[in-house]
Short mmCIF file of N, CA, C and O in Angstrom, two decimals:
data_model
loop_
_atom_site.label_atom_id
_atom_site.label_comp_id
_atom_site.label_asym_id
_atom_site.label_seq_id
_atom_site.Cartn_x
_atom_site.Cartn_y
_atom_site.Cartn_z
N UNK Y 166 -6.70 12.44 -4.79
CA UNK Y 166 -6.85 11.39 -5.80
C UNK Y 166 -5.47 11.02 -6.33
O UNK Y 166 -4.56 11.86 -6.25
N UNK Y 167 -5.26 9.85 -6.85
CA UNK Y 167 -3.89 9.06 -6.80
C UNK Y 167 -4.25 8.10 -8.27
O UNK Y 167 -5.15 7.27 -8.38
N UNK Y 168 -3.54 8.39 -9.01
CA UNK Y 168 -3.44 7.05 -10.33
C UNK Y 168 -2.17 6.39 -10.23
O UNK Y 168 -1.14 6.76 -10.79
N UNK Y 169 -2.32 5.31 -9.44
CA UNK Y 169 -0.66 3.93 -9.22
C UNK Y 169 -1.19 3.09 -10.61
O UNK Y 169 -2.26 2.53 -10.83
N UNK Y 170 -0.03 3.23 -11.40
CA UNK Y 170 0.19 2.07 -13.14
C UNK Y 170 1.08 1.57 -12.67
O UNK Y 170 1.90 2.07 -11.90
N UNK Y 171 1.02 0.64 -13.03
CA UNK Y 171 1.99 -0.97 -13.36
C UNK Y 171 2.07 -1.79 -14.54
O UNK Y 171 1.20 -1.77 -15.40
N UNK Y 172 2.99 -2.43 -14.59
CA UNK Y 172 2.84 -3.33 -15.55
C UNK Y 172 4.02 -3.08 -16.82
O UNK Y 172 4.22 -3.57 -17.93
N UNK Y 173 4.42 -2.45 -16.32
CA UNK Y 173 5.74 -1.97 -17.67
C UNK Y 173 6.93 -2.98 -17.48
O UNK Y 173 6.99 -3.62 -16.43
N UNK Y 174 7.73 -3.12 -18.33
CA UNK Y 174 9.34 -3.92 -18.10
C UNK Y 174 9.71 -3.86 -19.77
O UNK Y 174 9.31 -3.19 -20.72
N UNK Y 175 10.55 -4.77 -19.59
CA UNK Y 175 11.14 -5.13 -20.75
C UNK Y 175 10.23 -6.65 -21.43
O UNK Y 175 9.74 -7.56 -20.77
N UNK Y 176 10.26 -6.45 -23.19
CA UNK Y 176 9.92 -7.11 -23.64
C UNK Y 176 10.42 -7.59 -25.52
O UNK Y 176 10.14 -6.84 -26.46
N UNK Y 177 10.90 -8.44 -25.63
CA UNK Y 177 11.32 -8.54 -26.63
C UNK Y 177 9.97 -8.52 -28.05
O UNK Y 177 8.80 -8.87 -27.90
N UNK Y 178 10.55 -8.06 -29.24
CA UNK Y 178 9.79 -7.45 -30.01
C UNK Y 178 8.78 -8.51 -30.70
O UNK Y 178 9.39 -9.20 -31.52
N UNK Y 179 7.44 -8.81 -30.60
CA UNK Y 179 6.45 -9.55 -30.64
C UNK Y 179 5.87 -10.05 -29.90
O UNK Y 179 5.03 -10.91 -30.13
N UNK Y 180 6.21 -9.56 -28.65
CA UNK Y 180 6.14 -9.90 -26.95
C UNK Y 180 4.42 -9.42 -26.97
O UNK Y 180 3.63 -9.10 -27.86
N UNK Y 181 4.33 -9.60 -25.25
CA UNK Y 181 2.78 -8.70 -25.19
C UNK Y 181 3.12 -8.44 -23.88
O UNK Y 181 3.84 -9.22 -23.26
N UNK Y 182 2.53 -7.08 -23.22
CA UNK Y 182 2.40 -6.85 -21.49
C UNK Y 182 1.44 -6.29 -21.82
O UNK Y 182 1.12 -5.67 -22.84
N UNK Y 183 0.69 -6.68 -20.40
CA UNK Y 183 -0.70 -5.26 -19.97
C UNK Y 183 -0.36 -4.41 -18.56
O UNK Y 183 0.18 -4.81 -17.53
N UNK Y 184 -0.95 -2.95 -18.94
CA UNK Y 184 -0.40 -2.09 -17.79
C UNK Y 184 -1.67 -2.02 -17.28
O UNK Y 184 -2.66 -2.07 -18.01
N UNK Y 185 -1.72 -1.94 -16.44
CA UNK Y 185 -3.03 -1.60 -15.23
C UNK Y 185 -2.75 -0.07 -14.67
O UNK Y 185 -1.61 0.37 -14.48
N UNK Y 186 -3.82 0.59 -14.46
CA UNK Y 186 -3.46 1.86 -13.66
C UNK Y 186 -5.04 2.12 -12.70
O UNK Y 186 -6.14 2.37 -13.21
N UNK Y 187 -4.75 2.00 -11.32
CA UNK Y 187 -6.06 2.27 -10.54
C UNK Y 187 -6.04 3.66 -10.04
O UNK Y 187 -5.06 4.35 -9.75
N UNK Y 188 -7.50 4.00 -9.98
CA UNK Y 188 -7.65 5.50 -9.18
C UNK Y 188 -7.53 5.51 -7.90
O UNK Y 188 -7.04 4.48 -7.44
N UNK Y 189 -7.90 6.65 -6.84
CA UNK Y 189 -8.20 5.95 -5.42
C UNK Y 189 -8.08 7.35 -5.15
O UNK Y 189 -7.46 8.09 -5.91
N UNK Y 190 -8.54 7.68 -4.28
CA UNK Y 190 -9.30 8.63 -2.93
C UNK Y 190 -10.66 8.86 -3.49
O UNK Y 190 -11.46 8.08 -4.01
N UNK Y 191 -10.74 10.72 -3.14
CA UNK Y 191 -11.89 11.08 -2.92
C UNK Y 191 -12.48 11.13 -4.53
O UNK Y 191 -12.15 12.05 -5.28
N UNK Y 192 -13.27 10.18 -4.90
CA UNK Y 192 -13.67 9.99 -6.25
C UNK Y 192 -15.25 9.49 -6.30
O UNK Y 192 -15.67 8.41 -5.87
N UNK Y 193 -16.08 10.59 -6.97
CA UNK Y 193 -17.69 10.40 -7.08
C UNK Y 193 -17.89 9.45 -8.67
O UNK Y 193 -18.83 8.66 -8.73
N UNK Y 194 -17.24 9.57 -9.52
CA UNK Y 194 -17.29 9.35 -10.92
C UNK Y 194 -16.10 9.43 -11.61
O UNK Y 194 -15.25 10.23 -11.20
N UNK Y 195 -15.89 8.83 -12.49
CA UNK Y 195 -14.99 8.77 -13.51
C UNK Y 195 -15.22 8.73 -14.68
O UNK Y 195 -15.58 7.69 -15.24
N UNK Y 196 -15.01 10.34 -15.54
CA UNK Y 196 -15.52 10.09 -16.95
C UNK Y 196 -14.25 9.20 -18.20
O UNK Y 196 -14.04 7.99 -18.06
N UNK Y 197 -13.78 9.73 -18.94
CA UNK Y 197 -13.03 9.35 -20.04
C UNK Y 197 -11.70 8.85 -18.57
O UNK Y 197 -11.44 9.44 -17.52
N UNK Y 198 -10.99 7.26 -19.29
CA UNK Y 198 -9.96 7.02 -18.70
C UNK Y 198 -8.80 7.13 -20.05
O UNK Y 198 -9.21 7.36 -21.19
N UNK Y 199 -7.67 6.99 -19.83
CA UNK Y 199 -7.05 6.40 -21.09
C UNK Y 199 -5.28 6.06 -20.47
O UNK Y 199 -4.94 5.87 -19.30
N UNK Y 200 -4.33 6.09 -21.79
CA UNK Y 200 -2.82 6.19 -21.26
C UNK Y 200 -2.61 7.20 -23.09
O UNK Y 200 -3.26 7.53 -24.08
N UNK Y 201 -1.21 7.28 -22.49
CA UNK Y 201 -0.39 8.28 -23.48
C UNK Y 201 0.66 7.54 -23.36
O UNK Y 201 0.91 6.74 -22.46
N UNK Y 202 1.33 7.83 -24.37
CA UNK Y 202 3.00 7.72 -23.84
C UNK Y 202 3.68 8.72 -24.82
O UNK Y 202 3.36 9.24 -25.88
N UNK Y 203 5.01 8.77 -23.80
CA UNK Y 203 6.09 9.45 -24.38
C UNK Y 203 7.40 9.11 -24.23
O UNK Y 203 7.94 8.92 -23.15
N UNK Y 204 8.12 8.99 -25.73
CA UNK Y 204 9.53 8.79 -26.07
C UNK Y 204 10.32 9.54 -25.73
O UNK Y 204 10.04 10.59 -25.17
N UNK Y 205 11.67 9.10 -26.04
CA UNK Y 205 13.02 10.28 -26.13
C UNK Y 205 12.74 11.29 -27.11
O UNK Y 205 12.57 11.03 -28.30
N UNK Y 206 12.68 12.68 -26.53
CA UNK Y 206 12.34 13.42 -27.77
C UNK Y 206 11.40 13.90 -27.80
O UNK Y 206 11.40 15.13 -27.84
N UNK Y 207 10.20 13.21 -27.79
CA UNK Y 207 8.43 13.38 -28.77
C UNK Y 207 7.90 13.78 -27.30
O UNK Y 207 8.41 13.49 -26.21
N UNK Y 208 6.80 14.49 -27.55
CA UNK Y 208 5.89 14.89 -27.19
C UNK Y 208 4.97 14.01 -26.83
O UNK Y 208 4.79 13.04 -27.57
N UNK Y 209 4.03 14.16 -25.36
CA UNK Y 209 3.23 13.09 -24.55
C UNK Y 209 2.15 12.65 -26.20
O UNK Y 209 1.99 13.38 -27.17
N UNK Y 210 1.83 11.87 -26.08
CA UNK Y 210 0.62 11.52 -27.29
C UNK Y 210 -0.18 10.52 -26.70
O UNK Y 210 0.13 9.77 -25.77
N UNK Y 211 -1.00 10.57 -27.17
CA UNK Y 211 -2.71 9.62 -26.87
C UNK Y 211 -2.47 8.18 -27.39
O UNK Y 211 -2.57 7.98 -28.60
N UNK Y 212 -2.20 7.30 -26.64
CA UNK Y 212 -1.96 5.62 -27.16
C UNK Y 212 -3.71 5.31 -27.63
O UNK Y 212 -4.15 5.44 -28.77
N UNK Y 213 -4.42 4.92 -26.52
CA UNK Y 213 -5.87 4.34 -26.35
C UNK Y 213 -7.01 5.30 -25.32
O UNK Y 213 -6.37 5.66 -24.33
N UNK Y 214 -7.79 5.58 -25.29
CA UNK Y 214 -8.99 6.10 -24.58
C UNK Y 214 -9.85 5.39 -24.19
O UNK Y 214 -9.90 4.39 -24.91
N UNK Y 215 -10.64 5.37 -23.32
CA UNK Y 215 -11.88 4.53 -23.04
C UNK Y 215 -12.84 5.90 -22.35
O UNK Y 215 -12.36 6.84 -21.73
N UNK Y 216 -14.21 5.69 -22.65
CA UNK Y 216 -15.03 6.21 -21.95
C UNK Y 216 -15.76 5.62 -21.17
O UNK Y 216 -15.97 4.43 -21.43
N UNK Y 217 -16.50 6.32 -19.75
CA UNK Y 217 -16.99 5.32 -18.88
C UNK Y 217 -17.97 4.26 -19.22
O UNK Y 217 -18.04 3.15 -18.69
N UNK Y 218 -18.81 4.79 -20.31
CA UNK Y 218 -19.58 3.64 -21.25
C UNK Y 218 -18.65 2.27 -22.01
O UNK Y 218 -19.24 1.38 -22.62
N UNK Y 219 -17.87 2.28 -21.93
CA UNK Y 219 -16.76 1.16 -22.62
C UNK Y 219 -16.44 1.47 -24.18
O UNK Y 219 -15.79 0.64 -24.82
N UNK Y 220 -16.97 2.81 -24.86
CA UNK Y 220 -16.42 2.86 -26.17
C UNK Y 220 -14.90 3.44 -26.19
O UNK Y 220 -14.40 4.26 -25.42
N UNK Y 221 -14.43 2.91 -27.09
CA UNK Y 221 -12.54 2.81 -27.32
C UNK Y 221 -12.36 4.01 -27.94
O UNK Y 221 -13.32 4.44 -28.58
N UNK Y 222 -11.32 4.69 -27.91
CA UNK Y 222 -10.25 5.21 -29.00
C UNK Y 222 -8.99 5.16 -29.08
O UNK Y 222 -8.39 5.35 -28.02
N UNK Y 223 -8.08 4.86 -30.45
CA UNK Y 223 -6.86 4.49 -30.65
C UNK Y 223 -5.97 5.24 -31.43
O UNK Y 223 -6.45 6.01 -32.26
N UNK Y 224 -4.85 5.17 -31.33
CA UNK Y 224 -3.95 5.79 -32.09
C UNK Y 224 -3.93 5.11 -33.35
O UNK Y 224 -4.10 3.92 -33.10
N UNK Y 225 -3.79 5.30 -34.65
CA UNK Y 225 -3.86 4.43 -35.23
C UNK Y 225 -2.54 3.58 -35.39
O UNK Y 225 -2.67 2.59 -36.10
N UNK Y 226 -1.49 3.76 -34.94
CA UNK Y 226 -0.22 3.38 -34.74
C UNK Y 226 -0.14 2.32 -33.38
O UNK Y 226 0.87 1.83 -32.86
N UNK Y 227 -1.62 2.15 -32.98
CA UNK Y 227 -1.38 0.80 -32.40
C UNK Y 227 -2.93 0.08 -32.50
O UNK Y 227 -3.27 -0.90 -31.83
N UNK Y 228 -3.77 0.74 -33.45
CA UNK Y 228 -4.97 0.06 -33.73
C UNK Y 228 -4.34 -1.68 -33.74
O UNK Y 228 -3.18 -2.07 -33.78
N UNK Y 229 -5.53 -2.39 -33.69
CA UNK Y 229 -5.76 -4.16 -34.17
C UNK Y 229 -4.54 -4.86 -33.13
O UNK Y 229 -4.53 -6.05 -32.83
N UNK Y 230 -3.37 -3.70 -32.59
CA UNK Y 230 -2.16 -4.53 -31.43
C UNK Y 230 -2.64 -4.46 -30.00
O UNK Y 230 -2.42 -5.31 -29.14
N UNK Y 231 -3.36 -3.26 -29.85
CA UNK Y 231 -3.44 -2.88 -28.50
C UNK Y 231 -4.89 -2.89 -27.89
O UNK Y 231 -5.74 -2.67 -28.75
N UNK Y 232 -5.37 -3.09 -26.65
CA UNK Y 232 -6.92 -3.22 -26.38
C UNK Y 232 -7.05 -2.80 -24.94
O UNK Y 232 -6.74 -3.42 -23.91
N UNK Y 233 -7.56 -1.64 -25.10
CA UNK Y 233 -7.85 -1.18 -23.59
C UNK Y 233 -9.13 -0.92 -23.17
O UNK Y 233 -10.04 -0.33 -23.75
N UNK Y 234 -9.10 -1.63 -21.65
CA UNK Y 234 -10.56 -1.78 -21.05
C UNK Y 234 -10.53 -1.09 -19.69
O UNK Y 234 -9.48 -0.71 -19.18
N UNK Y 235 -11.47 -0.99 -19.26
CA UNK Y 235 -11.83 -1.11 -17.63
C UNK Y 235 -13.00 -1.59 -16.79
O UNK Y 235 -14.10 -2.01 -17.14
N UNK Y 236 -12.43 -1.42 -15.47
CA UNK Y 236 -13.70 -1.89 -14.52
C UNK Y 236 -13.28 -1.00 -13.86
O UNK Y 236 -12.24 -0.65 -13.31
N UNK Y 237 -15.18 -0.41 -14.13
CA UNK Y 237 -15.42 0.50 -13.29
C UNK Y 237 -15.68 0.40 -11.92
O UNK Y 237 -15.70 1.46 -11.30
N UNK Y 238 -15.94 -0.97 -11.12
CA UNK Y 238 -16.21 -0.76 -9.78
C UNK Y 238 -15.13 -0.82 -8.99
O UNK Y 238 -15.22 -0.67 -7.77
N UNK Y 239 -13.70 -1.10 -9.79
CA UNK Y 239 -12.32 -0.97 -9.23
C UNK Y 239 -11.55 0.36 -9.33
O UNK Y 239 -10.51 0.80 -8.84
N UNK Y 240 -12.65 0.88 -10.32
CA UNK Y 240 -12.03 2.50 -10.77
C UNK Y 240 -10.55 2.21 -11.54
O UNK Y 240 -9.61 2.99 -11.43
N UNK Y 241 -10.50 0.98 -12.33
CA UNK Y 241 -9.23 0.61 -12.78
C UNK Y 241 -9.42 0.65 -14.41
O UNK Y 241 -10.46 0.33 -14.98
N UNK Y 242 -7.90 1.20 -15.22
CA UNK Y 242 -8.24 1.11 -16.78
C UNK Y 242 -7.01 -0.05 -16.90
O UNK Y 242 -6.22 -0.38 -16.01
N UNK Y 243 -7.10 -0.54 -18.22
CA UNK Y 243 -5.96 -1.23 -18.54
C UNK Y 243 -5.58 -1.47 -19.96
O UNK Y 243 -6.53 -1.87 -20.65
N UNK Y 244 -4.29 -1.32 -20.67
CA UNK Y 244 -4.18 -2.35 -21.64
C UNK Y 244 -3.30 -2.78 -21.76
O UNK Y 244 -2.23 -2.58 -21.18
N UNK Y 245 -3.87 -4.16 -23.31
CA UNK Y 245 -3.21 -4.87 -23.28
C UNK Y 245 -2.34 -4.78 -24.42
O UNK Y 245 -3.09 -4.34 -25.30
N UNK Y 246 -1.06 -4.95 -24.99
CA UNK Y 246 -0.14 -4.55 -25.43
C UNK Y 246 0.25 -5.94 -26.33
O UNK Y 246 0.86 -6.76 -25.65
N UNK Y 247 0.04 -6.30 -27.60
CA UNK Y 247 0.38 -7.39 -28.36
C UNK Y 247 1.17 -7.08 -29.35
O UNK Y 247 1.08 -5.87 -29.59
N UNK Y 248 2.00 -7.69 -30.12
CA UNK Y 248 2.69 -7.70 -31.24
C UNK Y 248 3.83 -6.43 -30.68
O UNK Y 248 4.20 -5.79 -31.66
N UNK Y 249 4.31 -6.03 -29.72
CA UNK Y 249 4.70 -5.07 -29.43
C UNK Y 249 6.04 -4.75 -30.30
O UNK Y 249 6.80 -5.70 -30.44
N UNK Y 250 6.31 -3.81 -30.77
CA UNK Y 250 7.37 -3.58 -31.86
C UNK Y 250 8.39 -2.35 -31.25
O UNK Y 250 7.77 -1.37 -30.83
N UNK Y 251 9.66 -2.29 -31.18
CA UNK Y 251 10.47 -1.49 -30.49
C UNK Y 251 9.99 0.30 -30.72
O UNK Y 251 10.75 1.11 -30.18
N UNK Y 252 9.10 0.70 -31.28
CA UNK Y 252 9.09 2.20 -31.40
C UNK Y 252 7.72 2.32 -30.92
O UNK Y 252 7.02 3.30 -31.18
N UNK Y 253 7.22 1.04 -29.99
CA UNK Y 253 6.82 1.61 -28.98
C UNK Y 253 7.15 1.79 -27.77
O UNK Y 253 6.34 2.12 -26.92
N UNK Y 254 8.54 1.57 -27.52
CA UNK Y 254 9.05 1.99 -26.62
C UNK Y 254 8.85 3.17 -25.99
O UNK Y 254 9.51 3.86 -26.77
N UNK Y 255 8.37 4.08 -25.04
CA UNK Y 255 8.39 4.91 -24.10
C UNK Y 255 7.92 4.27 -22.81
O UNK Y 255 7.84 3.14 -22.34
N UNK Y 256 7.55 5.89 -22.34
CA UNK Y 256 7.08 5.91 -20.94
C UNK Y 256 5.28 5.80 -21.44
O UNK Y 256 4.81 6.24 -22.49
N UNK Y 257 4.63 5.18 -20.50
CA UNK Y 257 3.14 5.35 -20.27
C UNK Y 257 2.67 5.58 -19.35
O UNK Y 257 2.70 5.01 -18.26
N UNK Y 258 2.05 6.65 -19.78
CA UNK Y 258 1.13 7.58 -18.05
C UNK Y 258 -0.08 7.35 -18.82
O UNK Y 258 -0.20 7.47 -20.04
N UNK Y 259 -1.21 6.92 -17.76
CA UNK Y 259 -2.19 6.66 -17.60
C UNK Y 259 -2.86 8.18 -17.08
O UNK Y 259 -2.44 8.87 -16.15
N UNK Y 260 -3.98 8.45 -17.93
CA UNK Y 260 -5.04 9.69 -17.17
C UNK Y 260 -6.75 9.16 -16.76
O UNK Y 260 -7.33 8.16 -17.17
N UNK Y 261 -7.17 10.08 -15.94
CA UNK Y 261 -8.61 10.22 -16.13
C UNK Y 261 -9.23 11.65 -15.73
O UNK Y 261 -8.80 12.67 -15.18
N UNK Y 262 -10.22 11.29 -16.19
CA UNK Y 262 -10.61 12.88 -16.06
C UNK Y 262 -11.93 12.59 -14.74
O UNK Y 262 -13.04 12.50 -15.27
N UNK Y 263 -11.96 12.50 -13.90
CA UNK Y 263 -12.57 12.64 -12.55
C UNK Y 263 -13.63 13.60 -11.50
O UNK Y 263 -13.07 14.35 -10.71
N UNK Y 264 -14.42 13.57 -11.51
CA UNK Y 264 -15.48 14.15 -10.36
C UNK Y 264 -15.36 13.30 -9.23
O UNK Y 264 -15.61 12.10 -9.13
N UNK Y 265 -14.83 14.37 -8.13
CA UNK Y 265 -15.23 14.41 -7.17
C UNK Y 265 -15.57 14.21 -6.18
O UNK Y 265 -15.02 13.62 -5.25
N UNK Y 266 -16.77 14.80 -6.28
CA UNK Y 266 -18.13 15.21 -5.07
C UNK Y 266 -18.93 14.91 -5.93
O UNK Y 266 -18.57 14.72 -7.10
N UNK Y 267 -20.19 14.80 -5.52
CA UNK Y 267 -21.76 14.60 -6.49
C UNK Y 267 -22.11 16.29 -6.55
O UNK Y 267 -23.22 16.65 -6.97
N UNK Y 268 -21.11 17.28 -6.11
CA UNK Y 268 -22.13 18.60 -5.55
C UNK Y 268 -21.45 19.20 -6.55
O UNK Y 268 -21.81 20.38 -6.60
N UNK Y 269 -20.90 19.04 -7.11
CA UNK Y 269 -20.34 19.72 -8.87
C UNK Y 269 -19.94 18.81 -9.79
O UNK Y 269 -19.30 17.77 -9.67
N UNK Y 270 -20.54 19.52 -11.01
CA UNK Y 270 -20.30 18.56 -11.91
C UNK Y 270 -18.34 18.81 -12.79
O UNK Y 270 -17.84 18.46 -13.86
N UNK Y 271 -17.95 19.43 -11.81
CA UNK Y 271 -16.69 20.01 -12.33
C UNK Y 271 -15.53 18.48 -12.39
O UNK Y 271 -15.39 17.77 -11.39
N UNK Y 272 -14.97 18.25 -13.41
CA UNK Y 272 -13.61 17.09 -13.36
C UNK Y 272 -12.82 17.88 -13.46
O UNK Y 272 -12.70 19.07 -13.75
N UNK Y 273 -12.03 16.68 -13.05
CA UNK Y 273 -10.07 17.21 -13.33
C UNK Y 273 -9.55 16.29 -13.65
O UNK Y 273 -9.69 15.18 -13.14
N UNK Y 274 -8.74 16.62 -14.71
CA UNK Y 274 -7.68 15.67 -14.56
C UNK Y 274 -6.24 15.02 -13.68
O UNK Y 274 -5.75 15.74 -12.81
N UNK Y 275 -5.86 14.17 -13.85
CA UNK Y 275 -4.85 13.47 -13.11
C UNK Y 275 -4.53 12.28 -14.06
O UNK Y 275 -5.21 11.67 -14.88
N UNK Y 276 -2.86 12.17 -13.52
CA UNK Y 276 -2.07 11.62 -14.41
C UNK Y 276 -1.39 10.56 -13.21
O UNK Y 276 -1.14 10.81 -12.03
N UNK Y 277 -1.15 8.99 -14.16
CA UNK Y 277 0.07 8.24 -12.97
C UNK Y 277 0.93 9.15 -13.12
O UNK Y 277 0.96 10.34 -13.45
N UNK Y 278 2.00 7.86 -12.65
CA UNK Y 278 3.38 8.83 -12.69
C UNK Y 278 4.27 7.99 -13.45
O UNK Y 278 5.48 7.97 -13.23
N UNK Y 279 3.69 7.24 -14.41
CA UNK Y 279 4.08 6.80 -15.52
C UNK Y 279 5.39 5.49 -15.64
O UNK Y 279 6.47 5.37 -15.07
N UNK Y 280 4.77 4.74 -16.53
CA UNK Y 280 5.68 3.23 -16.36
C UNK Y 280 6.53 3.22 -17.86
O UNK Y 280 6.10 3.62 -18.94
N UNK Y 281 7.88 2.62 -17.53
CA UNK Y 281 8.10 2.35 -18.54
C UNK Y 281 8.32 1.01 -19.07
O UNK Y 281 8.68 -0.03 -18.52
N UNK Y 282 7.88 1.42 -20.86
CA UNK Y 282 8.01 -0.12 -21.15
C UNK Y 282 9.08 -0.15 -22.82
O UNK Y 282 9.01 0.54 -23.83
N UNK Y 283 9.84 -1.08 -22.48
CA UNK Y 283 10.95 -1.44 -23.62
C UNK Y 283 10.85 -2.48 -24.47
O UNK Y 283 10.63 -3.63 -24.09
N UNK Y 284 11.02 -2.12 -25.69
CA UNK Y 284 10.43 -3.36 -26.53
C UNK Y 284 11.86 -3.60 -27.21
O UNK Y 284 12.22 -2.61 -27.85
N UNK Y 285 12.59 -4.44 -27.23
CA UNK Y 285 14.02 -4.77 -27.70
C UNK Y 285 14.16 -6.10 -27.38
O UNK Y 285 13.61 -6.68 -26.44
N UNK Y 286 15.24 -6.74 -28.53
CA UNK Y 286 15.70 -7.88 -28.70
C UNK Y 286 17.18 -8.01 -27.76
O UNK Y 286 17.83 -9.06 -27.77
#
């Protein structure tokens, strides 16, 4: 199993980008998707969540800016990134937590390999 994200660059501060990140191989289900990111310094942290039902969770440090969705028959999550303000600058790795086989109900996680995005004037 493989998570390829895209969608990072540079963006000046009030800008907007959306990152996309798709799954791909041997994959029966996909429970919770989401991204994190991490700065110079700080520790990975939880940006947005999605569960395979479509309910959200947010950091509140980017609640009402940021909106992340997916489609599930692409096995793809995404968001979208508005009002973007320079201290959100890091890296964003995209996760999901994944089954499989249908013959256990066991997931794992997996991580992209993370995009970065710059918010500066």
């Amino acid at each position: 199993v493989q998570l390829q994200a895209s969608g990072g660059g540079l963006v000046q501060p009030g800008g907007s980008l959306r990152l996309s990140c798709a799954a791909s191989g041997s994959i029966f289900s996909i429970n919770d998707m989401g991204w994190y990111r991490q700065a110079p310094g700080n520790e990975r942290a939880l940006v947005a969540s999605i569960t395979s039902g479509g309910s959200a969770n947010y950091a509140d440090s980017v609640k009402g800016r940021f909106t992340i969705s997916r489609e599930n028959a692409k096995n793809t999550v995404y968001l979208r990134m508005d009002t973007l303000k320079p201290e959100d600058t890091a890296v964003y790795y995209c996760h999901a937590d994944i089954r499989r086989n249908s013959g256990s109900r066991t997931s794992y996680n997996y991580w992209g390999q993370g995009t970065l995005v710059t918010v500066s004037s």
